[in-house]
Coordinates of C-alpha atoms and ligand atoms in Angstrom, one line a residue:
X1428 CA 78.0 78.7 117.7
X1429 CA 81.7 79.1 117.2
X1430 CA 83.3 78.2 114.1
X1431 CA 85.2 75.5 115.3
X1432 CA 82.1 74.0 117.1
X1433 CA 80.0 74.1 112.9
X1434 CA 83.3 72.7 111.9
X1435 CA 82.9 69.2 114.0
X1436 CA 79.2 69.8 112.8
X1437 CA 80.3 69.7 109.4
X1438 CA 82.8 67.1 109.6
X1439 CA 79.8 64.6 110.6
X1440 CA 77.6 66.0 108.2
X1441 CA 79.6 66.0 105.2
X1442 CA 81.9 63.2 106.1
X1443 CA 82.6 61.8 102.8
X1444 CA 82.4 65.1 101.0
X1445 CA 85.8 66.8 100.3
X1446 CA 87.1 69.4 102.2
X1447 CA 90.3 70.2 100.8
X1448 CA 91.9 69.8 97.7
X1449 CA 95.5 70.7 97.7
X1450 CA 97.3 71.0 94.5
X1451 CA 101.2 71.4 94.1
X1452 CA 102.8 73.4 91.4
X1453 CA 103.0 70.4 88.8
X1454 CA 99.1 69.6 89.2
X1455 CA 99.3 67.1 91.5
X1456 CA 96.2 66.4 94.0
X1457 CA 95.9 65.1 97.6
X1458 CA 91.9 64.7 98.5
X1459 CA 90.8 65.2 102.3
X1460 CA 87.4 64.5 103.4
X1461 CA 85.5 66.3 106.1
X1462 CA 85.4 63.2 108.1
X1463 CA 89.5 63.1 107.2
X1464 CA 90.1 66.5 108.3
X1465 CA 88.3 65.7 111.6
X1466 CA 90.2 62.7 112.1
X1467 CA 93.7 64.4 111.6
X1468 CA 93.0 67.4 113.5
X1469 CA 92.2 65.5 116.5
X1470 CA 95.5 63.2 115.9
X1471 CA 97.3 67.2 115.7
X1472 CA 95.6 67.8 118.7
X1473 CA 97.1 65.0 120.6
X1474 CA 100.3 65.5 119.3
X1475 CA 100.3 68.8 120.6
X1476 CA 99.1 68.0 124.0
X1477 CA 101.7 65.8 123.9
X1478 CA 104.2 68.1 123.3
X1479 CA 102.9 70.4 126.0
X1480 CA 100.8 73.0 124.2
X1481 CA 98.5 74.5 127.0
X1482 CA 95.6 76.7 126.5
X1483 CA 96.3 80.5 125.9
X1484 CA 99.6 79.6 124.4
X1485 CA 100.8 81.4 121.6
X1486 CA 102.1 78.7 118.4
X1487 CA 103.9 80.4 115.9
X1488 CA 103.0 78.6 112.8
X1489 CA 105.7 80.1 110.1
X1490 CA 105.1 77.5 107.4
X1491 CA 104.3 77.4 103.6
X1492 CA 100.8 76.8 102.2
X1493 CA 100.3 73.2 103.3
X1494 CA 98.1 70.7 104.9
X1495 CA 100.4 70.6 108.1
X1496 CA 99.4 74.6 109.1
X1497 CA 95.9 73.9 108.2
X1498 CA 95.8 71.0 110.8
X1499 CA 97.9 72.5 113.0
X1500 CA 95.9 76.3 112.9
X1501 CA 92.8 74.1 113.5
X1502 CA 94.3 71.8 116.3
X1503 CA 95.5 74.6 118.1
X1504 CA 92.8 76.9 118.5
X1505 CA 90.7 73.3 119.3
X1506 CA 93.0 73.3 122.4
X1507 CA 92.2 76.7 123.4
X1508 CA 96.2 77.3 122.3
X1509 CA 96.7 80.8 119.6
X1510 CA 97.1 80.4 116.5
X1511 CA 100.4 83.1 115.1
X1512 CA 100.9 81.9 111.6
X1513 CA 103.3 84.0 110.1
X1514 CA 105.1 85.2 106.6
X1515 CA 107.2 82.5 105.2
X1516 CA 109.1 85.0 103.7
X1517 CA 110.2 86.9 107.2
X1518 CA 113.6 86.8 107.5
X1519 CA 115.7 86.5 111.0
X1520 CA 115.4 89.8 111.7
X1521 CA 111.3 90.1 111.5
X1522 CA 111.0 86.7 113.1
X1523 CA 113.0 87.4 115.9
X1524 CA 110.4 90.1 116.4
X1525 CA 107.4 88.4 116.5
X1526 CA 108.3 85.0 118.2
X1527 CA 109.7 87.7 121.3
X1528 CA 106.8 90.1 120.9
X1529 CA 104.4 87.3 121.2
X1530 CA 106.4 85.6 123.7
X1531 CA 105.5 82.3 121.5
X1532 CA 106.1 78.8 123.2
X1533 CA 106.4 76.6 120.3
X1534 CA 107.4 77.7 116.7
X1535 CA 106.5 75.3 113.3
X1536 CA 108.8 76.1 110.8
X1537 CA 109.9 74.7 107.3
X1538 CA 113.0 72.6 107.5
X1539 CA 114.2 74.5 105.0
X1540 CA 114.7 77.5 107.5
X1541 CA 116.9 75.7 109.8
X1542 CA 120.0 77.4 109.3
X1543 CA 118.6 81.1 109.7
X1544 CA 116.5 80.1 112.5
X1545 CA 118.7 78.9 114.4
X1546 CA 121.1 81.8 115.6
X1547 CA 117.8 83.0 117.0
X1548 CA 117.0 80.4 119.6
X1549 CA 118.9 82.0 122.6
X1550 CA 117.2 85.4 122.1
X1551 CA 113.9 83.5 122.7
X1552 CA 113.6 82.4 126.3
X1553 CA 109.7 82.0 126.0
X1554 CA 110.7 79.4 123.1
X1555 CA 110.2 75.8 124.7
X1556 CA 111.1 74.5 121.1
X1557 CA 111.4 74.7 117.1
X1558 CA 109.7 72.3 115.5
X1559 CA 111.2 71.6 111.7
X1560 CA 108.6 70.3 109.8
X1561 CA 109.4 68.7 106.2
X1562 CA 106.2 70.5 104.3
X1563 CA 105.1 69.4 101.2
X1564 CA 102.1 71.1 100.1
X1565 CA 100.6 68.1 99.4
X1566 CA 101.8 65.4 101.5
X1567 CA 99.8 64.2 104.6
X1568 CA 101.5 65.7 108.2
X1569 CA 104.1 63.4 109.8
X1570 CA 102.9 64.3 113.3
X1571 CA 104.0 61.5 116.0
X1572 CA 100.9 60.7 117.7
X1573 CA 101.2 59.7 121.3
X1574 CA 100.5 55.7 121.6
X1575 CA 98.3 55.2 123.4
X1576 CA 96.6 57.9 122.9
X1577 CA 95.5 59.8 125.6
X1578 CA 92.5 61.5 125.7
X1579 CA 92.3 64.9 124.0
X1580 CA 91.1 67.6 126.3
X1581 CA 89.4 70.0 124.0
X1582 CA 87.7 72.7 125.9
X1583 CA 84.5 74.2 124.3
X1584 CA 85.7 77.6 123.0
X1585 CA 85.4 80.1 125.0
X1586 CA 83.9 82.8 122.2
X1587 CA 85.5 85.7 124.4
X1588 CA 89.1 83.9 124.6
X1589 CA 91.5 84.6 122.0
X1590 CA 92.6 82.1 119.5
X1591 CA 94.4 83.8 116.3
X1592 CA 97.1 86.8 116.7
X1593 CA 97.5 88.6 113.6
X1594 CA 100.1 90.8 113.3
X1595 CA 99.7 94.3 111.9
X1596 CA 102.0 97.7 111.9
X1597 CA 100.6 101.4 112.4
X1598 CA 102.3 104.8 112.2
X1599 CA 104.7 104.5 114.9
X1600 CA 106.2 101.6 116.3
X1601 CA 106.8 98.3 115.6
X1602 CA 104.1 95.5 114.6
X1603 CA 101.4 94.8 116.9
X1604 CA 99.4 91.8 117.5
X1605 CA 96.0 92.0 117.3
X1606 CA 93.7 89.7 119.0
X1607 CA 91.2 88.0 117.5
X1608 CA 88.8 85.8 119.6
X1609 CA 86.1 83.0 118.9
X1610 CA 83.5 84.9 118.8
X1611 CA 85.5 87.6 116.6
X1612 CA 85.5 84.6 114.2
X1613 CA 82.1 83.7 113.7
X1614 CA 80.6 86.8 114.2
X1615 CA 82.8 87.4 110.7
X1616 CA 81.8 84.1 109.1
X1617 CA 78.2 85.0 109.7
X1618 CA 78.0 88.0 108.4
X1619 CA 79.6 86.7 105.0
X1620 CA 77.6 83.6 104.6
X1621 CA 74.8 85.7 104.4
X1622 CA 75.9 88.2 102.6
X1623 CA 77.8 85.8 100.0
X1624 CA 75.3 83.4 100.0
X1625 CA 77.6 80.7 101.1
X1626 CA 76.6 77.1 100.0
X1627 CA 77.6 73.8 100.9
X1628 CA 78.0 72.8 97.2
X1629 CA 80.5 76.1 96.4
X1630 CA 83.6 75.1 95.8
X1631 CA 86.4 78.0 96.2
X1632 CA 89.6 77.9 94.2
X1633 CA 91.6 79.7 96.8
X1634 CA 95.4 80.9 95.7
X1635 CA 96.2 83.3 98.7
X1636 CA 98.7 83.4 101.1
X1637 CA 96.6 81.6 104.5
X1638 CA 98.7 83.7 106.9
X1639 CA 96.7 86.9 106.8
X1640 CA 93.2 87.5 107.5
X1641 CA 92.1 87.3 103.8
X1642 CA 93.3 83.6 102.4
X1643 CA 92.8 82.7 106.3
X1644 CA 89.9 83.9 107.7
X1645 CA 87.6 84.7 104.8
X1646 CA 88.5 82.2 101.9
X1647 CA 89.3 78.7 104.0
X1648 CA 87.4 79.4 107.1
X1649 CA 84.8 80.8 105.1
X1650 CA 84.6 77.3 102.9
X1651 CA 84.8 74.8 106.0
X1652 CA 82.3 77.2 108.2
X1653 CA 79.8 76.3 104.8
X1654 CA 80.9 72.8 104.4
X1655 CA 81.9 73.7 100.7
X1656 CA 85.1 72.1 99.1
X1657 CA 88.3 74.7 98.6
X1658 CA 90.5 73.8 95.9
X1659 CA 94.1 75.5 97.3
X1660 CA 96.9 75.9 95.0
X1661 CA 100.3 76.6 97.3
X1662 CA 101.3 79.8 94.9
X1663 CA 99.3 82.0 92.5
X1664 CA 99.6 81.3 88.7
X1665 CA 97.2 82.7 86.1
X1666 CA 97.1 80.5 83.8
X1667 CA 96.6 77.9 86.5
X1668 CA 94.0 79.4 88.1
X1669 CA 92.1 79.8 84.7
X1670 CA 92.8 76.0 84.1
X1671 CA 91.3 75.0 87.5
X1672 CA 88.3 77.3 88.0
X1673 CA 87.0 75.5 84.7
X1674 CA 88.3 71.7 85.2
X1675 CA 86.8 72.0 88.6
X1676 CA 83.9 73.6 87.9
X1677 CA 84.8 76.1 90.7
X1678 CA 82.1 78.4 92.1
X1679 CA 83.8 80.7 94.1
X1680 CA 87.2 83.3 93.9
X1681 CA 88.6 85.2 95.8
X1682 CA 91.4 88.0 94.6
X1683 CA 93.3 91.1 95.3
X1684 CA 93.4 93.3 92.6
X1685 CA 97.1 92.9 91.0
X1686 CA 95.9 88.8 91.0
X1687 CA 92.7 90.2 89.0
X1688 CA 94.8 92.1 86.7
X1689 CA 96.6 89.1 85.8
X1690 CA 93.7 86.9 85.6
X1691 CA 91.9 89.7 82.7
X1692 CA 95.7 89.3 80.9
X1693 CA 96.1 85.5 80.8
X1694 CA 91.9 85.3 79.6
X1695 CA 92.2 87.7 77.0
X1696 CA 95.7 85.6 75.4
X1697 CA 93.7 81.8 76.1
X1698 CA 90.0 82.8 75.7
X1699 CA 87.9 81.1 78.6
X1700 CA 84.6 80.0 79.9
X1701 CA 83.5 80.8 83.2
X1702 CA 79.9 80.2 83.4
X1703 CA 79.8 78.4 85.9
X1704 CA 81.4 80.5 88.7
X1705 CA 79.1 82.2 91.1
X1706 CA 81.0 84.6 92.9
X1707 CA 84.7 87.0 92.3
X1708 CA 85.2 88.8 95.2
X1709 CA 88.3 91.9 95.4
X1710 CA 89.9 93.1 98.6
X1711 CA 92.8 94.1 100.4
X1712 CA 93.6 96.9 98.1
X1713 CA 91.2 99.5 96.2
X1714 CA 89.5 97.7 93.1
X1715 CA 90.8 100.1 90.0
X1716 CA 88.1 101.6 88.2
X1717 CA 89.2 100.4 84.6
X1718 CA 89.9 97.0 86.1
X1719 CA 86.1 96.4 87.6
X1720 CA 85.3 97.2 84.0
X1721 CA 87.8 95.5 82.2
X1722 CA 87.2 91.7 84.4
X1723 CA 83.3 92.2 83.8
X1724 CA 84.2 93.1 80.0
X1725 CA 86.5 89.5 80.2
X1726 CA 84.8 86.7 81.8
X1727 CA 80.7 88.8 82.1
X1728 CA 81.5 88.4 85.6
X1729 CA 81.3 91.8 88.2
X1730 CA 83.5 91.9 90.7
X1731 CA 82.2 92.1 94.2
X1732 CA 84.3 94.7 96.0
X1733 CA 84.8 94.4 99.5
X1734 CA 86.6 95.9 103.0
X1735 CA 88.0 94.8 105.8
X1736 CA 91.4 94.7 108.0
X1737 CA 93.2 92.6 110.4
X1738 CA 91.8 94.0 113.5
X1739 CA 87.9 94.1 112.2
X1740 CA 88.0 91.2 109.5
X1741 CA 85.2 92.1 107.0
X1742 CA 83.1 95.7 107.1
X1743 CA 81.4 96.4 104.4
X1744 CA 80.7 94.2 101.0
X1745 CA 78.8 95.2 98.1
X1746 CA 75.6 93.0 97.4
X1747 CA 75.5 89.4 96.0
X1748 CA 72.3 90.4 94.6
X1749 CA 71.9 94.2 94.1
X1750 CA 73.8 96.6 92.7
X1751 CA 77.8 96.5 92.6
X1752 CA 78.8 99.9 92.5
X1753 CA 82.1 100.7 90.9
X1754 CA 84.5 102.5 93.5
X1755 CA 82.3 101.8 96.4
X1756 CA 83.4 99.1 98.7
X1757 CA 79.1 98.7 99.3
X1758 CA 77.0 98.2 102.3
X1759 CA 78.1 97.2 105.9
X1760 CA 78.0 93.4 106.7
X1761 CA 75.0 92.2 108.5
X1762 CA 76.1 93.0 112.3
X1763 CA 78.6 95.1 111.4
X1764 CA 77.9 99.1 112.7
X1765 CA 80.0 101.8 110.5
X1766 CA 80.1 105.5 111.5
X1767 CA 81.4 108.2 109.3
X1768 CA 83.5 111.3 111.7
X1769 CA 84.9 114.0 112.0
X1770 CA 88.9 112.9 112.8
X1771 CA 89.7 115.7 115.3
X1772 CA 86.6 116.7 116.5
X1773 CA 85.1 112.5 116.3
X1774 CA 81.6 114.4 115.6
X1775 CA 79.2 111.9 113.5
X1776 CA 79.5 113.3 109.3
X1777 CA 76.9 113.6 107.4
X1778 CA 76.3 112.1 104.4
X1779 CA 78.2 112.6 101.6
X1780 CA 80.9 113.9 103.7
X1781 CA 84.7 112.3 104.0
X1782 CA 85.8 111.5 107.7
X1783 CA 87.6 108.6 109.0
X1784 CA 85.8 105.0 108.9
X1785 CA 85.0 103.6 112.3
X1786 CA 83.7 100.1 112.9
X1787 CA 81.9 98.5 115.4
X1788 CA 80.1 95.1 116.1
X1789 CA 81.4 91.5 117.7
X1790 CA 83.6 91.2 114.7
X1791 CA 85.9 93.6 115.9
X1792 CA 89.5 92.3 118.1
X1793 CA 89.7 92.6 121.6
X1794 CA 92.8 94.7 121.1
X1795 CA 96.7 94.6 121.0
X1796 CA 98.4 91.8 122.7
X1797 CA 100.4 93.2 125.6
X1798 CA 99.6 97.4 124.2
X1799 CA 96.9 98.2 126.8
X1800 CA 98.4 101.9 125.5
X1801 CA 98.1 101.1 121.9
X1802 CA 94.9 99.4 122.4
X1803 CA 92.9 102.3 124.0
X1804 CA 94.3 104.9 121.1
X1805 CA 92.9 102.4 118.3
X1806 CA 89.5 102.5 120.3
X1807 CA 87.1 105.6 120.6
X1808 CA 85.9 106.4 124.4
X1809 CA 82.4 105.2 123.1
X1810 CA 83.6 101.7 121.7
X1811 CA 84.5 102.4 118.0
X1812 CA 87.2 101.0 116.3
X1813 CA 89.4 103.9 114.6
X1814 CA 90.3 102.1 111.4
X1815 CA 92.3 104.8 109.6
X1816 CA 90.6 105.0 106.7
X1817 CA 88.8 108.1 105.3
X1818 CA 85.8 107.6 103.8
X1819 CA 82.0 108.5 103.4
X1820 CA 78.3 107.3 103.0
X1821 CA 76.4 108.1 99.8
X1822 CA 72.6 108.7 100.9
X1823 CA 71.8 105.1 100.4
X1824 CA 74.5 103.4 102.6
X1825 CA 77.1 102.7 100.1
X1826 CA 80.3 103.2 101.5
X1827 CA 83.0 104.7 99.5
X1828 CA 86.7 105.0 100.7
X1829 CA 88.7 108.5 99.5
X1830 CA 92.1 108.2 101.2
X1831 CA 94.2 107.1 104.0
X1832 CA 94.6 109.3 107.4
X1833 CA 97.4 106.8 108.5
X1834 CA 100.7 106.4 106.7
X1835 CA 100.5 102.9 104.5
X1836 CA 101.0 101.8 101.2
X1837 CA 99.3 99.0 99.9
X1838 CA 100.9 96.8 97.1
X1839 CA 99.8 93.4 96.1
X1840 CA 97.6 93.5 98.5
X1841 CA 99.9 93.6 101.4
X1842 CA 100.1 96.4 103.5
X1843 CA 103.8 98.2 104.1
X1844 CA 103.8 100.9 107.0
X1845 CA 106.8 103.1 105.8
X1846 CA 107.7 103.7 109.4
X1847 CA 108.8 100.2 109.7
X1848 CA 110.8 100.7 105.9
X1849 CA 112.6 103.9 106.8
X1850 CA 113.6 102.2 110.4
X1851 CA 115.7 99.7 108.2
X1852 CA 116.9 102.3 105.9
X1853 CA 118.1 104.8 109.0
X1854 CA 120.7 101.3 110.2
X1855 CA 122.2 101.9 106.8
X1856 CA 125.4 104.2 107.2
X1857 CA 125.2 106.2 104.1
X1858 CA 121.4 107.2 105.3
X1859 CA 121.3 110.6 106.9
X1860 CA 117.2 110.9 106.3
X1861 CA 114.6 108.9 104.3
X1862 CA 111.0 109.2 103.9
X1863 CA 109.0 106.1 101.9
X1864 CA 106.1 106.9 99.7
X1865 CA 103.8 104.9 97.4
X1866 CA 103.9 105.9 94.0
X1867 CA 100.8 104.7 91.8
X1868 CA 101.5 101.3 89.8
X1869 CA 99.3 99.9 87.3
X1870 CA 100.5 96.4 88.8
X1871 CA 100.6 96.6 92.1
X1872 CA 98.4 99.5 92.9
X1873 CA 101.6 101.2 94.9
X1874 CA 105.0 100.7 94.4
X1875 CA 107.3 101.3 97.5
X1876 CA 109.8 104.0 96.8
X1877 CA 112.1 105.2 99.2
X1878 CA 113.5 108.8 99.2
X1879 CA 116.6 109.6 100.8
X1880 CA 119.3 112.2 101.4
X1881 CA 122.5 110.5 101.9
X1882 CA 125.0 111.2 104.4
X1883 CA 127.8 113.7 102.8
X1884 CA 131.3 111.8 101.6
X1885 CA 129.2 108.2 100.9
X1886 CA 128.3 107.3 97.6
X1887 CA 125.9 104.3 98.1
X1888 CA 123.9 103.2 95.4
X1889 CA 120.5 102.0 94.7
X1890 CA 121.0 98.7 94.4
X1891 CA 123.0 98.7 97.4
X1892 CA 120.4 100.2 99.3
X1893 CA 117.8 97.6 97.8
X1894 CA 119.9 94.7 99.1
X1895 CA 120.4 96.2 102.5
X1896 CA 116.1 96.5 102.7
X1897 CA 115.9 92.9 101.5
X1898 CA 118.2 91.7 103.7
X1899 CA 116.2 92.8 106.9
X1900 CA 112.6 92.7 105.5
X1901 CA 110.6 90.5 103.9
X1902 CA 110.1 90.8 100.2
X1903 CA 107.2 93.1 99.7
X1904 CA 108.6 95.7 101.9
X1905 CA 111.8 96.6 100.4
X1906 CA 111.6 99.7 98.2
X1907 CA 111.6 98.9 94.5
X1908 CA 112.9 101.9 93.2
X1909 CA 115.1 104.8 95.4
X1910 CA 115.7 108.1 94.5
X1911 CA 118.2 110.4 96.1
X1912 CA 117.6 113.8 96.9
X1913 CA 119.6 116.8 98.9
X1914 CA 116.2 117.8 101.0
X1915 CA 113.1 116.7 102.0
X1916 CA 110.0 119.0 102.6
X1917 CA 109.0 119.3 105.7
X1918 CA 105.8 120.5 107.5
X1919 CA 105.1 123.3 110.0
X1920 CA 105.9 120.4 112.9
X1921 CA 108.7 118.9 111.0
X1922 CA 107.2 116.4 109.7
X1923 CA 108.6 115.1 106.2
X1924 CA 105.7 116.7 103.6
X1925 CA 104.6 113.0 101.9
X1926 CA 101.9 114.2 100.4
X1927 CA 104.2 116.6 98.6
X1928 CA 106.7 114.1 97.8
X1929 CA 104.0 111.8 95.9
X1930 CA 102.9 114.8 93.9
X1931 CA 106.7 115.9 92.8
X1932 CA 108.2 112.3 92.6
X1933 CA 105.9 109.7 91.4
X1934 CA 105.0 110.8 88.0
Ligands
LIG2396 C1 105.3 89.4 95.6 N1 106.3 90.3 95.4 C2 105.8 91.5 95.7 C3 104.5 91.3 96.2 N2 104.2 89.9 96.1 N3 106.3 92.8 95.7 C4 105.5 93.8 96.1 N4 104.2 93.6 96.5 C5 103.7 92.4 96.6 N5 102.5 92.2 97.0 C6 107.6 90.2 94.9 C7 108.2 88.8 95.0 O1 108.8 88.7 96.2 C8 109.2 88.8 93.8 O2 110.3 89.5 94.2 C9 108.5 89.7 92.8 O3 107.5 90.5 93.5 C10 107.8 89.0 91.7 O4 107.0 88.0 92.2 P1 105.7 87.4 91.5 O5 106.0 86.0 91.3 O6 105.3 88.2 90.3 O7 104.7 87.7 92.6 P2 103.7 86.6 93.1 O8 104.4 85.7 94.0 O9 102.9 86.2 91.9 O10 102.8 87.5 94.1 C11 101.9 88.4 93.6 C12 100.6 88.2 94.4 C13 100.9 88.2 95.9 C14 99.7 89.3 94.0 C15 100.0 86.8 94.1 O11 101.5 89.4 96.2 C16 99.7 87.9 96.8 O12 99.4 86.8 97.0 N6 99.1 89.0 97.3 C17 97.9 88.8 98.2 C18 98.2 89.5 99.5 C19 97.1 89.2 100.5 O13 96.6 88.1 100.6 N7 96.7 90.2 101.3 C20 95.8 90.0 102.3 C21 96.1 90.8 103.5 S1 94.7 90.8 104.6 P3 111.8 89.2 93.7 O14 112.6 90.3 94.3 O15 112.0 87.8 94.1 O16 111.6 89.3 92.2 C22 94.0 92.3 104.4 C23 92.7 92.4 105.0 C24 91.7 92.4 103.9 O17 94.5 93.1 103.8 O18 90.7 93.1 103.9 O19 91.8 91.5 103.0

């Protein structure tokens, strides 16, 4: 059964029960049911049959955390339309990217954006129209519905048909979206309400961004798919968080590490009681060592550590019940096949020894949208999905991650492919070469730092440079600290010596 189809199930079944609580930033609540949620996706739904949304169509949803991209992410993949929710935070230049990459026919945006969307319109031909929406986190969607209402065609998904693009970067090139389908969906959701232990009485407190795979797909899919209650707060606030898990009697979180870190910090200055949670899970980034230690020291709670990425969703978790190893990102999800190999020869490791991570199972993306090319290189001759990552198996199944083959630095839990960083940086005039590294960071478990030799007779500075990254990439991307230099190592093939870079700048 698809997720979509347990959804209806759960709407009728839990009718009265809520599904969503949304909070604003001053504390303020707005209730939905399940029979609610129902009721307002289908309204969505015939507002955007109305509109002309078609099946197959990609609906760029680039919107803050509200209730508005939750209906319309459901009502659009109900219509057999694809869901493209996007960062907020992308400014034109990004946007531009992705609305003519996915050749998107409608686009939801804040009406806040206006102004810098705009300029953009005649670049997008594919664009039928803009839709500037007046979000509120907590305020009930404005949607015209059509009077009378026609009859919504919803077509039973189709589990092979696609119906969310997420958008992620690589070594070369620009972003890439991958496909995701039905059954990608609930393949995924499976595998973690067993291995999670799900329940229809959890309720999550969920404080990530929902336009990546993580607050999306595993927190608030994952709570509807188990008719359980999530509790969404629009931005992440420790001491709010604290202050809700126990006035709500929450049961379920779900970090990266830097929100962790600040979670242990605000405990240890308000003292707290968590007793009642079940379940802190950690992803997106590698779970620090001292910090698994120091949350379980905090709240008695161990964090489960987990793994997954855009184009697989989840891989591997370490046990609900069982033993949480420290460092290890666990076992393979139910249904999920890992292999262990060699990266040049793709001979099956041993184990015990480090190769590159490769993933199969019905969880994994079709592919690239429009990168046949792309697509085949990501996928091994035998089916296997190349994730990048190095890693190996300890005799009893445990999975452990030692490095990165793929250039990527991961901080906040958001990945940053520096390929995409030094594109920006080689526009700038005063930048004859630049390579971007990840420096350790207690915080933010890298730091983007962006090494460059400038071009003779300029004298830009740092802050200039900054300003120039901001400017054409969203937030996370844009180096926080730039150091010049007059050389760069390079490799036998020319290729700037990163490795070497880390080791002589980061200290
Ligand atoms: C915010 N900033 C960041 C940043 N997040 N800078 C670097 N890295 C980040 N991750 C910037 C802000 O723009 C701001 O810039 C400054 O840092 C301080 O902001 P803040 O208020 O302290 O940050 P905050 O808004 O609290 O965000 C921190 C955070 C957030 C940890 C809550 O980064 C976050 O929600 N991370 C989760 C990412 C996530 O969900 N990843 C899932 C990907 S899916 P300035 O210049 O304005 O001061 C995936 C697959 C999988 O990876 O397996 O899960």
């Amino acid at each position: 059964m698809t997720f979509l189809e347990r959804l209806e199930q759960n709407c009728a079944r839990y009718a009265a029960k809520t599904a969503l609580e949304f909070m604003d930033d001053g504390g303020t609540v707005t209730a939905v049911s399940y029979a609610e949620l129902e009721q307002t996706t289908r309204q969505t739904m015939a507002y955007l049959q109305n509109l002309g949304v078609a099946a197959g169509d990609r609906i760029a949803l680039q919107l803050p955390k509200c209730l508005p991209f939750i209906y319309l992410h459901l009502a659009v993949m109900r219509l057999g339309a694809i869901s493209l929710p996007l960062n907020p935070g992308y400014p034109a230049h990004e946007l531009r990217y992705f609305l003519q990459d996915a050749a998107a026919r409608f686009l939801f945006a804040d009406a806040a954006a206006q102004p810098g969307i705009a300029p953009l319109l005649p670049d997008l031909p594919a664009l039928q129209a803009c839709i500037f929406l007046d979000v509120s986190p907590i305020a009930p969607p404005q949607f015209p519905v059509p009077s009378p209402q026609s009859p919504i065609s919803p077509l039973p998904p189709d589990p092979a048909a696609t119906c969310l693009m997420i958008y992620t970067s690589g070594t070369t090139g620009r972003p890439k979206g991958a496909e995701l389908t039905h059954g990608n969906l609930s393949a995924n959701l499976d595998s973690l309400h067993e291995a999670w232990g799900w329940r229809a009485d959890d309720v999550l407190l969920h404080v990530l961004p929902i336009f990546h795979v993580h607050g999306l797909l595993v927190a608030l899919h994952g709570a509807l798919h188990a008719g359980a209650t999530a509790v969404l707060q629009p931005t992440f606030n420790a001491a709010q968080t604290l202050r809700t898990l126990q006035e709500r009697r929450c049961t379920v979180f779900m970090g990266v590490p830097t929100i962790h870190r600040r979670l242990v910090g605000a405990a240890q200055a308000a003292g707290v009681d968590l007793g009642h949670m079940r379940l802190f899970t950690s992803g997106s980034d590698r779970l620090p060592d001292d910090l698994f230690q120091a949350f379980q020291a905090t709240f008695g709670h161990t964090l489960l550590e987990r793994y997954g990425m855009s184009e697989t969703g989840m891989i591997t978790s370490n046990p609900l019940h069982g033993e949480r190893r420290v460092g290890s990102v666990g076992l393979p999800l139910p249904g999920v096949a890992v292999r262990i190999v060699d990266p040049d020869t793709g001979a099956a490791l041993p184990d015990n020894q480090i190769g590159e991570v490769q993933v199969r199972g019905a969880n994994v993306c079709k592919g690239y949208w429009r990168q046949p090319e792309k697509t085949a290189v990501a996928f091994t001759a035998d089916g296997w999905f190349r994730t990048g990552d190095l890693g190996l198996r300890e005799p009893d199944g445990y999975i452990t991650l030692k490095g990165r083959a793929k250039d990527l630095i991961i901080s906040g839990g958001f990945n940053v492919y520096p390929p995409e960083v030094e594109l920006v940086l080689a526009q700038h005039p005063a930048v004859q070469a630049s390579a971007v590294i990840g420096c350790p960071d207690a915080e933010w478990g890298e730091r983007v730092t962006a090494v460059i030799i400038r071009r003779p007779g300029t004298a830009v500075t740092a802050a200039e440079i900054i300003a120039h990254c901001q400017a054409h990439l969203v937030g996370y991307k844009a180096p926080r600290r730039v150091l010049f230099v007059d050389d760069l190592p390079r490799n036998a093939l020319g290729k700037v010596a990163k490795a070497q870079l880390r080791q002589d700048l980061c200290g």
